Amino acid sequence: MSRETNGFYGFNATRLSFETAWTRDNFDALTEILASLPVHWRFFVKHKIFDIIANLPADEHTGSGAAVRQAFDMVQAQYPQLATNGHAV
Protein backbone atom coordinates (compact mmCIF):
# COMPACT_ATOMS: atom_id res chain seq x y z
CA MET A 1 0.00 0.00 0.00
CA SER A 2 1.46 3.31 -1.06
CA ARG A 3 2.00 5.95 1.57
CA GLU A 4 1.96 8.71 -1.04
CA THR A 5 -1.27 10.57 -1.49
CA ASN A 6 -0.52 12.12 -4.89
CA GLY A 7 -2.76 14.97 -3.78
CA PHE A 8 -5.85 12.79 -3.92
CA TYR A 9 -6.24 10.17 -1.23
CA GLY A 10 -4.14 8.55 1.42
CA PHE A 11 -4.72 6.48 4.49
CA ASN A 12 -4.35 8.31 7.76
CA ALA A 13 -1.66 7.53 10.32
CA THR A 14 -3.97 5.30 12.35
CA ARG A 15 -4.73 3.08 9.35
CA LEU A 16 -1.05 2.86 8.39
CA SER A 17 -0.14 1.94 11.97
CA PHE A 18 -2.83 -0.76 12.02
CA GLU A 19 -1.58 -2.26 8.76
CA THR A 20 1.98 -2.27 10.05
CA ALA A 21 0.91 -4.36 13.04
CA TRP A 22 -1.68 -6.53 11.25
CA THR A 23 0.18 -8.10 8.37
CA ARG A 24 -1.14 -11.05 6.38
CA ASP A 25 0.95 -13.43 8.53
CA ASN A 26 -0.53 -11.96 11.70
CA PHE A 27 -4.06 -12.26 10.35
CA ASP A 28 -3.33 -15.83 9.22
CA ALA A 29 -2.16 -16.71 12.74
CA LEU A 30 -5.23 -15.05 14.25
CA THR A 31 -7.55 -16.89 11.84
CA GLU A 32 -5.92 -20.23 12.68
CA ILE A 33 -6.33 -19.59 16.40
CA LEU A 34 -9.92 -18.41 16.16
CA ALA A 35 -10.95 -21.27 13.88
CA SER A 36 -9.73 -23.73 16.51
CA LEU A 37 -11.93 -22.23 19.23
CA PRO A 38 -15.59 -22.78 20.01
CA VAL A 39 -17.69 -20.02 18.48
CA HIS A 40 -18.65 -18.53 21.83
CA TRP A 41 -14.96 -17.77 22.62
CA ARG A 42 -13.96 -16.22 19.30
CA PHE A 43 -15.13 -12.62 19.74
CA PHE A 44 -13.69 -12.42 23.25
CA VAL A 45 -10.32 -13.94 22.33
CA LYS A 46 -10.01 -11.85 19.17
CA HIS A 47 -10.43 -8.63 21.12
CA LYS A 48 -8.02 -9.72 23.84
CA ILE A 49 -5.38 -10.48 21.18
CA PHE A 50 -6.03 -7.16 19.41
CA ASP A 51 -5.55 -5.33 22.73
CA ILE A 52 -2.27 -7.11 23.45
CA ILE A 53 -0.89 -6.46 19.97
CA ALA A 54 -1.98 -2.79 20.11
CA ASN A 55 0.02 -2.33 23.31
CA LEU A 56 3.24 -3.87 22.01
CA PRO A 57 6.18 -1.52 21.49
CA ALA A 58 6.65 -0.71 17.79
CA ASP A 59 9.92 -2.64 17.62
CA GLU A 60 8.09 -5.84 18.63
CA HIS A 61 5.74 -5.71 15.63
CA THR A 62 7.48 -8.34 13.54
CA GLY A 63 4.45 -9.22 11.45
CA SER A 64 5.45 -12.90 11.39
CA GLY A 65 2.51 -14.21 13.40
CA ALA A 66 4.72 -15.02 16.38
CA ALA A 67 3.45 -12.10 18.46
CA VAL A 68 -0.15 -13.15 17.79
CA ARG A 69 0.60 -16.68 18.99
CA GLN A 70 2.34 -15.29 22.08
CA ALA A 71 -0.65 -13.06 22.74
CA PHE A 72 -2.92 -16.10 22.55
CA ASP A 73 -0.66 -17.92 25.00
CA MET A 74 -1.11 -14.97 27.36
CA VAL A 75 -4.90 -15.10 26.96
CA GLN A 76 -4.88 -18.85 27.61
CA ALA A 77 -2.82 -18.30 30.76
CA GLN A 78 -5.39 -15.75 31.97
CA TYR A 79 -8.38 -17.88 30.99
CA PRO A 80 -7.51 -21.56 31.53
CA GLN A 81 -11.08 -22.50 30.56
CA LEU A 82 -9.92 -22.16 26.95
CA ALA A 83 -7.68 -25.21 27.31
CA THR A 84 -10.26 -27.26 29.17
CA ASN A 85 -12.63 -27.00 26.21
CA GLY A 86 -10.30 -29.27 24.26
CA HIS A 87 -9.77 -26.55 21.68
CA ALA A 88 -6.39 -25.23 22.71
CA VAL A 89 -4.10 -24.39 19.82
PDB file of C-alpha atoms in Angstrom:
ATOM      1  CA  MET A   1       0.000   0.000   0.000  1.00  0.00           C
ATOM      2  CA  SER A   2       1.461   3.313  -1.063  1.00  0.00           C
ATOM      3  CA  ARG A   3       2.000   5.949   1.569  1.00  0.00           C
ATOM      4  CA  GLU A   4       1.958   8.709  -1.042  1.00  0.00           C
ATOM      5  CA  THR A   5      -1.275  10.575  -1.486  1.00  0.00           C
ATOM      6  CA  ASN A   6      -0.522  12.121  -4.895  1.00  0.00           C
ATOM      7  CA  GLY A   7      -2.764  14.968  -3.781  1.00  0.00           C
ATOM      8  CA  PHE A   8      -5.853  12.794  -3.924  1.00  0.00           C
ATOM      9  CA  TYR A   9      -6.243  10.172  -1.231  1.00  0.00           C
ATOM     10  CA  GLY A  10      -4.136   8.548   1.417  1.00  0.00           C
ATOM     11  CA  PHE A  11      -4.721   6.479   4.494  1.00  0.00           C
ATOM     12  CA  ASN A  12      -4.353   8.312   7.764  1.00  0.00           C
ATOM     13  CA  ALA A  13      -1.661   7.527  10.315  1.00  0.00           C
ATOM     14  CA  THR A  14      -3.972   5.295  12.346  1.00  0.00           C
ATOM     15  CA  ARG A  15      -4.733   3.083   9.350  1.00  0.00           C
ATOM     16  CA  LEU A  16      -1.052   2.860   8.393  1.00  0.00           C
ATOM     17  CA  SER A  17      -0.138   1.938  11.965  1.00  0.00           C
ATOM     18  CA  PHE A  18      -2.831  -0.760  12.020  1.00  0.00           C
ATOM     19  CA  GLU A  19      -1.585  -2.258   8.759  1.00  0.00           C
ATOM     20  CA  THR A  20       1.983  -2.275  10.046  1.00  0.00           C
ATOM     21  CA  ALA A  21       0.912  -4.362  13.036  1.00  0.00           C
ATOM     22  CA  TRP A  22      -1.675  -6.526  11.247  1.00  0.00           C
ATOM     23  CA  THR A  23       0.183  -8.101   8.369  1.00  0.00           C
ATOM     24  CA  ARG A  24      -1.137 -11.049   6.376  1.00  0.00           C
ATOM     25  CA  ASP A  25       0.949 -13.432   8.530  1.00  0.00           C
ATOM     26  CA  ASN A  26      -0.527 -11.960  11.704  1.00  0.00           C
ATOM     27  CA  PHE A  27      -4.063 -12.262  10.345  1.00  0.00           C
ATOM     28  CA  ASP A  28      -3.334 -15.834   9.219  1.00  0.00           C
ATOM     29  CA  ALA A  29      -2.159 -16.714  12.743  1.00  0.00           C
ATOM     30  CA  LEU A  30      -5.235 -15.053  14.247  1.00  0.00           C
ATOM     31  CA  THR A  31      -7.546 -16.892  11.844  1.00  0.00           C
ATOM     32  CA  GLU A  32      -5.923 -20.229  12.676  1.00  0.00           C
ATOM     33  CA  ILE A  33      -6.327 -19.586  16.397  1.00  0.00           C
ATOM     34  CA  LEU A  34      -9.922 -18.409  16.165  1.00  0.00           C
ATOM     35  CA  ALA A  35     -10.953 -21.268  13.878  1.00  0.00           C
ATOM     36  CA  SER A  36      -9.734 -23.734  16.506  1.00  0.00           C
ATOM     37  CA  LEU A  37     -11.926 -22.227  19.233  1.00  0.00           C
ATOM     38  CA  PRO A  38     -15.589 -22.780  20.014  1.00  0.00           C
ATOM     39  CA  VAL A  39     -17.693 -20.017  18.477  1.00  0.00           C
ATOM     40  CA  HIS A  40     -18.645 -18.533  21.835  1.00  0.00           C
ATOM     41  CA  TRP A  41     -14.963 -17.765  22.623  1.00  0.00           C
ATOM     42  CA  ARG A  42     -13.959 -16.217  19.296  1.00  0.00           C
ATOM     43  CA  PHE A  43     -15.126 -12.621  19.743  1.00  0.00           C
ATOM     44  CA  PHE A  44     -13.688 -12.420  23.252  1.00  0.00           C
ATOM     45  CA  VAL A  45     -10.317 -13.944  22.331  1.00  0.00           C
ATOM     46  CA  LYS A  46     -10.007 -11.850  19.167  1.00  0.00           C
ATOM     47  CA  HIS A  47     -10.429  -8.626  21.119  1.00  0.00           C
ATOM     48  CA  LYS A  48      -8.015  -9.717  23.837  1.00  0.00           C
ATOM     49  CA  ILE A  49      -5.382 -10.484  21.179  1.00  0.00           C
ATOM     50  CA  PHE A  50      -6.026  -7.163  19.410  1.00  0.00           C
ATOM     51  CA  ASP A  51      -5.554  -5.330  22.726  1.00  0.00           C
ATOM     52  CA  ILE A  52      -2.273  -7.112  23.454  1.00  0.00           C
ATOM     53  CA  ILE A  53      -0.888  -6.457  19.967  1.00  0.00           C
ATOM     54  CA  ALA A  54      -1.977  -2.794  20.106  1.00  0.00           C
ATOM     55  CA  ASN A  55       0.024  -2.329  23.307  1.00  0.00           C
ATOM     56  CA  LEU A  56       3.243  -3.872  22.009  1.00  0.00           C
ATOM     57  CA  PRO A  57       6.177  -1.523  21.485  1.00  0.00           C
ATOM     58  CA  ALA A  58       6.651  -0.707  17.793  1.00  0.00           C
ATOM     59  CA  ASP A  59       9.925  -2.644  17.625  1.00  0.00           C
ATOM     60  CA  GLU A  60       8.087  -5.835  18.633  1.00  0.00           C
ATOM     61  CA  HIS A  61       5.736  -5.707  15.631  1.00  0.00           C
ATOM     62  CA  THR A  62       7.477  -8.336  13.538  1.00  0.00           C
ATOM     63  CA  GLY A  63       4.445  -9.221  11.454  1.00  0.00           C
ATOM     64  CA  SER A  64       5.452 -12.895  11.388  1.00  0.00           C
ATOM     65  CA  GLY A  65       2.505 -14.205  13.400  1.00  0.00           C
ATOM     66  CA  ALA A  66       4.719 -15.017  16.384  1.00  0.00           C
ATOM     67  CA  ALA A  67       3.446 -12.099  18.464  1.00  0.00           C
ATOM     68  CA  VAL A  68      -0.151 -13.150  17.792  1.00  0.00           C
ATOM     69  CA  ARG A  69       0.598 -16.676  18.991  1.00  0.00           C
ATOM     70  CA  GLN A  70       2.342 -15.294  22.077  1.00  0.00           C
ATOM     71  CA  ALA A  71      -0.655 -13.063  22.735  1.00  0.00           C
ATOM     72  CA  PHE A  72      -2.921 -16.098  22.548  1.00  0.00           C
ATOM     73  CA  ASP A  73      -0.662 -17.918  25.003  1.00  0.00           C
ATOM     74  CA  MET A  74      -1.113 -14.969  27.364  1.00  0.00           C
ATOM     75  CA  VAL A  75      -4.896 -15.096  26.957  1.00  0.00           C
ATOM     76  CA  GLN A  76      -4.881 -18.853  27.615  1.00  0.00           C
ATOM     77  CA  ALA A  77      -2.821 -18.301  30.756  1.00  0.00           C
ATOM     78  CA  GLN A  78      -5.386 -15.755  31.971  1.00  0.00           C
ATOM     79  CA  TYR A  79      -8.385 -17.885  30.986  1.00  0.00           C
ATOM     80  CA  PRO A  80      -7.511 -21.563  31.529  1.00  0.00           C
ATOM     81  CA  GLN A  81     -11.079 -22.501  30.556  1.00  0.00           C
ATOM     82  CA  LEU A  82      -9.916 -22.158  26.947  1.00  0.00           C
ATOM     83  CA  ALA A  83      -7.676 -25.205  27.308  1.00  0.00           C
ATOM     84  CA  THR A  84     -10.263 -27.259  29.170  1.00  0.00           C
ATOM     85  CA  ASN A  85     -12.634 -27.004  26.206  1.00  0.00           C
ATOM     86  CA  GLY A  86     -10.299 -29.268  24.260  1.00  0.00           C
ATOM     87  CA  HIS A  87      -9.765 -26.551  21.685  1.00  0.00           C
ATOM     88  CA  ALA A  88      -6.388 -25.227  22.712  1.00  0.00           C
ATOM     89  CA  VAL A  89      -4.104 -24.388  19.816  1.00  0.00           C
TER      90      VAL A  89
END
